């Protein structure tokens, strides 16, 4: 049980910068909670007293008047926590979170959460928002929309030489390069061929597979040690759907690179 909790906590972006002593306090304060399919774990409008980390299973987030807006936990999701906003801002729950099936979660009380995590959470949100303001394709979005994206993002790091996505795989995430450098490659006549300029901070990739509901058209490799901010498929479609026209500009550029690569080979 302790090992499962440590594993769930270690995957949580909010805990990534905490000292071991602070992690020990959090783990010691958490209580295990189990739910069955259809259980409302939190309800929109109610007062919040717990922050949740999902160890196993998947949850769905619903907002009145909008419907389902996000998945938490489960395969393909980059986020495994919820309930922080009500505790951060002493506000009612902004959404209802329902168990999509059997769920094992861990709850952290308001006092411990605010004592240890409040500064860390707000710092991360502010940092991501500042970064997103420098990403050209996101400029049409409002401040609120950028904050929503910032809240949905999860960082992932890749050492130099590692493939971040592989040609032919199913696409689950959209990536924005936070630091480092990547290159896109494609297998042309049995040879791995570069089909993009190097992509650096503020550049993005992985959008075409999600827009077109197709497998990955190319591989993307980290040229240097790289950190990317990721958004899962459903969140991408909900938050970035209005930008599809701008995102598709990459499709034309990518096609040109492929044609040029075929010609030169």
mmCIF file of C-alpha atoms in Angstrom:
data_model
loop_
_atom_site.group_PDB
_atom_site.id
_atom_site.type_symbol
_atom_site.label_atom_id
_atom_site.label_comp_id
_atom_site.label_asym_id
_atom_site.label_seq_id
_atom_site.Cartn_x
_atom_site.Cartn_y
_atom_site.Cartn_z
ATOM 1 C CA UNK A 1 0.000 0.000 0.000
ATOM 2 C CA UNK A 2 2.790 2.432 0.920
ATOM 3 C CA UNK A 3 4.649 1.596 -2.308
ATOM 4 C CA UNK A 4 1.531 2.250 -4.409
ATOM 5 C CA UNK A 5 1.018 5.639 -2.754
ATOM 6 C CA UNK A 6 4.663 6.622 -3.231
ATOM 7 C CA UNK A 7 4.395 5.661 -6.918
ATOM 8 C CA UNK A 8 1.217 7.712 -7.402
ATOM 9 C CA UNK A 9 2.717 10.728 -5.629
ATOM 10 C CA UNK A 10 6.005 10.502 -7.535
ATOM 11 C CA UNK A 11 4.118 10.825 -10.855
ATOM 12 C CA UNK A 12 2.408 14.006 -9.705
ATOM 13 C CA UNK A 13 3.858 17.206 -11.149
ATOM 14 C CA UNK A 14 2.849 19.197 -8.063
ATOM 15 C CA UNK A 15 5.223 17.173 -5.903
ATOM 16 C CA UNK A 16 8.219 17.204 -8.249
ATOM 17 C CA UNK A 17 10.113 20.031 -6.519
ATOM 18 C CA UNK A 18 9.333 19.124 -2.918
ATOM 19 C CA UNK A 19 11.988 18.049 -0.446
ATOM 20 C CA UNK A 20 11.869 14.481 0.855
ATOM 21 C CA UNK A 21 10.782 15.710 4.295
ATOM 22 C CA UNK A 22 7.765 17.457 2.741
ATOM 23 C CA UNK A 23 6.908 14.357 0.709
ATOM 24 C CA UNK A 24 7.037 12.272 3.878
ATOM 25 C CA UNK A 25 4.547 14.649 5.540
ATOM 26 C CA UNK A 26 2.183 14.426 2.555
ATOM 27 C CA UNK A 27 2.353 10.630 2.342
ATOM 28 C CA UNK A 28 1.800 10.323 6.077
ATOM 29 C CA UNK A 29 -1.255 12.594 5.931
ATOM 30 C CA UNK A 30 -2.991 10.938 2.973
ATOM 31 C CA UNK A 31 -5.879 8.537 3.394
ATOM 32 C CA UNK A 32 -6.905 5.825 0.941
ATOM 33 C CA UNK A 33 -10.321 6.159 -0.715
ATOM 34 C CA UNK A 34 -12.118 3.680 -2.984
ATOM 35 C CA UNK A 35 -14.993 4.336 -5.372
ATOM 36 C CA UNK A 36 -17.153 2.351 -7.779
ATOM 37 C CA UNK A 37 -18.357 3.344 -11.246
ATOM 38 C CA UNK A 38 -20.737 6.302 -11.149
ATOM 39 C CA UNK A 39 -19.731 7.566 -7.704
ATOM 40 C CA UNK A 40 -19.420 11.362 -7.495
ATOM 41 C CA UNK A 41 -16.106 11.943 -5.735
ATOM 42 C CA UNK A 42 -16.639 15.705 -5.577
ATOM 43 C CA UNK A 43 -19.694 17.737 -6.611
ATOM 44 C CA UNK A 44 -19.764 21.125 -8.287
ATOM 45 C CA UNK A 45 -20.778 23.905 -5.894
ATOM 46 C CA UNK A 46 -19.884 22.046 -2.707
ATOM 47 C CA UNK A 47 -17.162 23.121 -0.300
ATOM 48 C CA UNK A 48 -13.874 21.310 -0.798
ATOM 49 C CA UNK A 49 -11.936 19.706 2.030
ATOM 50 C CA UNK A 50 -9.655 17.236 0.193
ATOM 51 C CA UNK A 51 -7.103 17.211 -2.626
ATOM 52 C CA UNK A 52 -7.063 13.915 -4.567
ATOM 53 C CA UNK A 53 -4.354 11.852 -6.246
ATOM 54 C CA UNK A 54 -5.588 8.935 -8.380
ATOM 55 C CA UNK A 55 -3.579 5.747 -7.877
ATOM 56 C CA UNK A 56 -5.659 3.452 -10.079
ATOM 57 C CA UNK A 57 -8.656 3.870 -12.364
ATOM 58 C CA UNK A 58 -10.062 6.804 -14.318
ATOM 59 C CA UNK A 59 -12.342 9.722 -13.480
ATOM 60 C CA UNK A 60 -14.387 12.122 -15.595
ATOM 61 C CA UNK A 61 -14.827 15.842 -14.934
ATOM 62 C CA UNK A 62 -18.195 17.459 -15.674
ATOM 63 C CA UNK A 63 -19.180 21.137 -15.587
ATOM 64 C CA UNK A 64 -22.822 22.220 -15.459
ATOM 65 C CA UNK A 65 -23.990 23.614 -18.778
ATOM 66 C CA UNK A 66 -20.902 22.287 -20.579
ATOM 67 C CA UNK A 67 -20.811 18.549 -19.965
ATOM 68 C CA UNK A 68 -17.698 16.405 -19.793
ATOM 69 C CA UNK A 69 -14.507 18.470 -20.035
ATOM 70 C CA UNK A 70 -11.601 16.213 -19.050
ATOM 71 C CA UNK A 71 -10.398 12.763 -18.022
ATOM 72 C CA UNK A 72 -8.241 12.245 -14.941
ATOM 73 C CA UNK A 73 -6.087 9.147 -14.480
ATOM 74 C CA UNK A 74 -6.322 6.119 -16.708
ATOM 75 C CA UNK A 75 -4.439 5.228 -19.898
ATOM 76 C CA UNK A 76 -3.509 8.189 -22.099
ATOM 77 C CA UNK A 77 -4.102 10.827 -19.415
ATOM 78 C CA UNK A 78 -1.185 12.999 -18.307
ATOM 79 C CA UNK A 79 -2.890 14.182 -15.120
ATOM 80 C CA UNK A 80 -3.607 12.110 -12.012
ATOM 81 C CA UNK A 81 -4.840 14.711 -9.517
ATOM 82 C CA UNK A 82 -7.807 17.024 -8.951
ATOM 83 C CA UNK A 83 -9.492 19.149 -6.317
ATOM 84 C CA UNK A 84 -6.705 21.682 -5.830
ATOM 85 C CA UNK A 85 -8.548 24.806 -7.017
ATOM 86 C CA UNK A 86 -11.181 24.829 -4.277
ATOM 87 C CA UNK A 87 -8.449 24.504 -1.651
ATOM 88 C CA UNK A 88 -6.140 27.082 -3.248
ATOM 89 C CA UNK A 89 -8.766 29.776 -3.550
ATOM 90 C CA UNK A 90 -11.204 28.813 -0.764
ATOM 91 C CA UNK A 91 -13.927 28.541 -3.400
ATOM 92 C CA UNK A 92 -16.702 25.989 -4.026
ATOM 93 C CA UNK A 93 -15.901 23.015 -6.241
ATOM 94 C CA UNK A 94 -15.796 24.226 -9.865
ATOM 95 C CA UNK A 95 -16.794 20.849 -11.328
ATOM 96 C CA UNK A 96 -18.111 17.390 -10.530
ATOM 97 C CA UNK A 97 -15.649 14.489 -10.687
ATOM 98 C CA UNK A 98 -17.187 11.045 -11.241
ATOM 99 C CA UNK A 99 -15.552 7.601 -11.150
ATOM 100 C CA UNK A 100 -15.581 6.111 -14.672
ATOM 101 C CA UNK A 101 -15.022 2.666 -13.151
ATOM 102 C CA UNK A 102 -13.391 1.307 -9.991
ATOM 103 C CA UNK A 103 -11.084 4.021 -8.626
ATOM 104 C CA UNK A 104 -8.453 4.018 -5.900
ATOM 105 C CA UNK A 105 -7.467 7.519 -4.814
ATOM 106 C CA UNK A 106 -5.653 9.214 -1.953
ATOM 107 C CA UNK A 107 -7.037 12.277 -0.197
ATOM 108 C CA UNK A 108 -4.947 15.044 1.366
ATOM 109 C CA UNK A 109 -6.628 17.359 3.868
ATOM 110 C CA UNK A 110 -6.939 21.111 3.288
ATOM 111 C CA UNK A 111 -4.569 22.163 6.088
ATOM 112 C CA UNK A 112 -1.667 19.960 4.941
ATOM 113 C CA UNK A 113 -2.280 20.820 1.289
ATOM 114 C CA UNK A 114 -2.198 24.568 1.877
ATOM 115 C CA UNK A 115 0.786 24.354 4.200
ATOM 116 C CA UNK A 116 2.977 22.473 1.728
ATOM 117 C CA UNK A 117 1.535 22.690 -1.776
ATOM 118 C CA UNK A 118 -0.155 26.076 -2.180
ATOM 119 C CA UNK A 119 2.983 28.039 -3.051
ATOM 120 C CA UNK A 120 4.242 25.250 -5.328
ATOM 121 C CA UNK A 121 0.942 25.003 -7.228
ATOM 122 C CA UNK A 122 0.577 28.734 -7.792
ATOM 123 C CA UNK A 123 4.234 29.047 -8.799
ATOM 124 C CA UNK A 124 3.844 26.287 -11.406
ATOM 125 C CA UNK A 125 0.633 27.779 -12.803
ATOM 126 C CA UNK A 126 2.227 31.224 -13.118
ATOM 127 C CA UNK A 127 5.366 29.768 -14.720
ATOM 128 C CA UNK A 128 3.417 27.815 -17.341
ATOM 129 C CA UNK A 129 1.147 30.786 -18.102
ATOM 130 C CA UNK A 130 4.184 33.031 -18.668
ATOM 131 C CA UNK A 131 5.698 30.415 -20.967
ATOM 132 C CA UNK A 132 2.463 29.907 -22.921
ATOM 133 C CA UNK A 133 2.229 33.650 -23.553
ATOM 134 C CA UNK A 134 5.394 33.279 -25.653
ATOM 135 C CA UNK A 135 3.989 30.444 -27.822
ATOM 136 C CA UNK A 136 2.830 32.113 -31.081
ATOM 137 C CA UNK A 137 0.082 29.635 -31.979
ATOM 138 C CA UNK A 138 -1.644 30.251 -28.615
ATOM 139 C CA UNK A 139 -1.806 34.045 -28.947
ATOM 140 C CA UNK A 140 -5.498 34.133 -30.014
ATOM 141 C CA UNK A 141 -6.514 32.542 -26.700
ATOM 142 C CA UNK A 142 -7.728 34.577 -23.733
ATOM 143 C CA UNK A 143 -5.849 34.757 -20.429
ATOM 144 C CA UNK A 144 -8.434 32.403 -18.900
ATOM 145 C CA UNK A 145 -7.977 29.880 -21.718
ATOM 146 C CA UNK A 146 -4.191 29.984 -21.295
ATOM 147 C CA UNK A 147 -4.567 29.432 -17.551
ATOM 148 C CA UNK A 148 -6.847 26.467 -18.264
ATOM 149 C CA UNK A 149 -4.203 24.994 -20.573
ATOM 150 C CA UNK A 150 -1.515 25.659 -17.955
ATOM 151 C CA UNK A 151 -3.554 23.728 -15.391
ATOM 152 C CA UNK A 152 -3.952 20.793 -17.806
ATOM 153 C CA UNK A 153 -0.266 20.488 -18.709
ATOM 154 C CA UNK A 154 2.211 17.960 -17.406
ATOM 155 C CA UNK A 155 5.986 18.135 -17.990
ATOM 156 C CA UNK A 156 7.926 15.192 -19.401
ATOM 157 C CA UNK A 157 11.699 14.993 -19.813
ATOM 158 C CA UNK A 158 13.620 13.091 -22.478
ATOM 159 C CA UNK A 159 17.391 12.483 -22.675
ATOM 160 C CA UNK A 160 19.263 13.321 -25.868
ATOM 161 C CA UNK A 161 18.802 10.583 -28.474
ATOM 162 C CA UNK A 162 15.476 9.268 -27.142
ATOM 163 C CA UNK A 163 12.428 9.039 -29.399
ATOM 164 C CA UNK A 164 9.558 11.044 -27.929
ATOM 165 C CA UNK A 165 7.040 9.697 -30.435
ATOM 166 C CA UNK A 166 7.426 6.933 -33.015
ATOM 167 C CA UNK A 167 6.136 6.890 -36.575
ATOM 168 C CA UNK A 168 3.082 4.644 -36.871
ATOM 169 C CA UNK A 169 2.132 4.740 -33.175
ATOM 170 C CA UNK A 170 -1.272 5.930 -32.020
ATOM 171 C CA UNK A 171 -1.227 9.528 -30.797
ATOM 172 C CA UNK A 172 -2.284 10.321 -27.243
ATOM 173 C CA UNK A 173 -0.586 13.658 -26.490
ATOM 174 C CA UNK A 174 0.269 17.096 -27.865
ATOM 175 C CA UNK A 175 3.712 18.486 -27.022
ATOM 176 C CA UNK A 176 5.158 21.980 -26.586
ATOM 177 C CA UNK A 177 8.945 22.158 -26.216
ATOM 178 C CA UNK A 178 9.775 23.959 -22.965
ATOM 179 C CA UNK A 179 13.550 23.476 -23.160
ATOM 180 C CA UNK A 180 15.962 21.543 -25.370
ATOM 181 C CA UNK A 181 15.658 20.632 -29.045
ATOM 182 C CA UNK A 182 13.944 17.940 -31.136
ATOM 183 C CA UNK A 183 13.909 16.858 -34.777
ATOM 184 C CA UNK A 184 11.225 15.090 -36.830
ATOM 185 C CA UNK A 185 12.233 12.065 -38.910
ATOM 186 C CA UNK A 186 10.414 9.732 -41.288
ATOM 187 C CA UNK A 187 11.267 6.379 -42.812
ATOM 188 C CA UNK A 188 11.684 7.024 -46.540
ATOM 189 C CA UNK A 189 12.730 4.041 -48.651
ATOM 190 C CA UNK A 190 14.110 2.289 -45.588
ATOM 191 C CA UNK A 191 16.174 5.282 -44.459
ATOM 192 C CA UNK A 192 15.460 7.486 -41.436
ATOM 193 C CA UNK A 193 15.284 10.976 -42.959
ATOM 194 C CA UNK A 194 14.933 14.371 -41.253
ATOM 195 C CA UNK A 195 11.700 16.066 -42.326
ATOM 196 C CA UNK A 196 11.780 19.247 -40.225
ATOM 197 C CA UNK A 197 14.052 21.981 -39.018
ATOM 198 C CA UNK A 198 15.115 21.558 -35.372
ATOM 199 C CA UNK A 199 12.287 22.506 -32.996
ATOM 200 C CA UNK A 200 13.125 24.445 -29.832
ATOM 201 C CA UNK A 201 11.365 26.218 -26.919
ATOM 202 C CA UNK A 202 7.892 27.397 -27.903
ATOM 203 C CA UNK A 203 7.652 25.020 -30.869
ATOM 204 C CA UNK A 204 5.111 22.202 -30.811
ATOM 205 C CA UNK A 205 4.480 18.799 -32.365
ATOM 206 C CA UNK A 206 2.107 15.853 -32.226
ATOM 207 C CA UNK A 207 -0.941 17.888 -33.217
ATOM 208 C CA UNK A 208 -1.643 16.310 -36.623
ATOM 209 C CA UNK A 209 -2.270 12.829 -35.249
ATOM 210 C CA UNK A 210 -4.816 14.249 -32.792
ATOM 211 C CA UNK A 211 -6.528 16.541 -35.318
ATOM 212 C CA UNK A 212 -6.798 13.886 -38.032
ATOM 213 C CA UNK A 213 -7.345 10.873 -35.741
ATOM 214 C CA UNK A 214 -4.477 9.102 -37.483
ATOM 215 C CA UNK A 215 -1.340 7.308 -36.360
ATOM 216 C CA UNK A 216 1.857 9.308 -35.948
ATOM 217 C CA UNK A 217 3.104 10.405 -39.382
ATOM 218 C CA UNK A 218 6.711 10.798 -38.221
ATOM 219 C CA UNK A 219 9.049 10.107 -35.334
ATOM 220 C CA UNK A 220 10.289 12.910 -33.084
ATOM 221 C CA UNK A 221 13.669 12.547 -31.391
ATOM 222 C CA UNK A 222 15.301 14.630 -28.660
ATOM 223 C CA UNK A 223 18.496 16.154 -30.093
ATOM 224 C CA UNK A 224 19.432 17.528 -26.662
ATOM 225 C CA UNK A 225 18.107 16.779 -23.187
ATOM 226 C CA UNK A 226 14.560 18.069 -23.602
ATOM 227 C CA UNK A 227 11.544 18.944 -21.467
ATOM 228 C CA UNK A 228 8.115 19.101 -23.094
ATOM 229 C CA UNK A 229 4.780 20.250 -21.703
ATOM 230 C CA UNK A 230 2.131 17.720 -22.687
ATOM 231 C CA UNK A 231 -1.646 17.798 -23.068
ATOM 232 C CA UNK A 232 -3.701 14.638 -23.473
ATOM 233 C CA UNK A 233 -5.872 14.019 -26.550
ATOM 234 C CA UNK A 234 -9.283 14.922 -25.094
ATOM 235 C CA UNK A 235 -8.036 18.068 -23.386
ATOM 236 C CA UNK A 236 -6.247 19.091 -26.595
ATOM 237 C CA UNK A 237 -9.446 18.807 -28.626
ATOM 238 C CA UNK A 238 -11.474 20.715 -26.054
ATOM 239 C CA UNK A 239 -9.029 23.550 -25.416
ATOM 240 C CA UNK A 240 -7.232 23.870 -28.748
ATOM 241 C CA UNK A 241 -10.023 22.928 -31.142
ATOM 242 C CA UNK A 242 -10.632 26.615 -32.045
ATOM 243 C CA UNK A 243 -7.002 26.843 -33.222
ATOM 244 C CA UNK A 244 -7.251 23.920 -35.657
ATOM 245 C CA UNK A 245 -6.788 26.173 -38.688
ATOM 246 C CA UNK A 246 -3.527 27.592 -37.352
ATOM 247 C CA UNK A 247 -2.328 24.191 -36.198
ATOM 248 C CA UNK A 248 -2.955 22.752 -39.665
ATOM 249 C CA UNK A 249 -0.377 25.168 -41.108
ATOM 250 C CA UNK A 250 2.199 22.683 -39.826
ATOM 251 C CA UNK A 251 0.610 20.021 -42.043
ATOM 252 C CA UNK A 252 1.413 21.968 -45.228
ATOM 253 C CA UNK A 253 4.956 22.737 -44.078
ATOM 254 C CA UNK A 254 5.525 19.122 -43.068
ATOM 255 C CA UNK A 255 4.289 17.872 -46.471
ATOM 256 C CA UNK A 256 6.743 20.213 -48.191
ATOM 257 C CA UNK A 257 9.654 18.890 -46.092
ATOM 258 C CA UNK A 258 8.727 15.303 -46.962
ATOM 259 C CA UNK A 259 8.551 16.084 -50.694
ATOM 260 C CA UNK A 260 11.895 17.912 -50.540
ATOM 261 C CA UNK A 261 13.444 14.971 -48.680
ATOM 262 C CA UNK A 262 12.156 12.504 -51.294
ATOM 263 C CA UNK A 263 13.531 14.668 -54.108
ATOM 264 C CA UNK A 264 16.964 15.060 -52.520
ATOM 265 C CA UNK A 265 17.216 11.329 -51.875
#
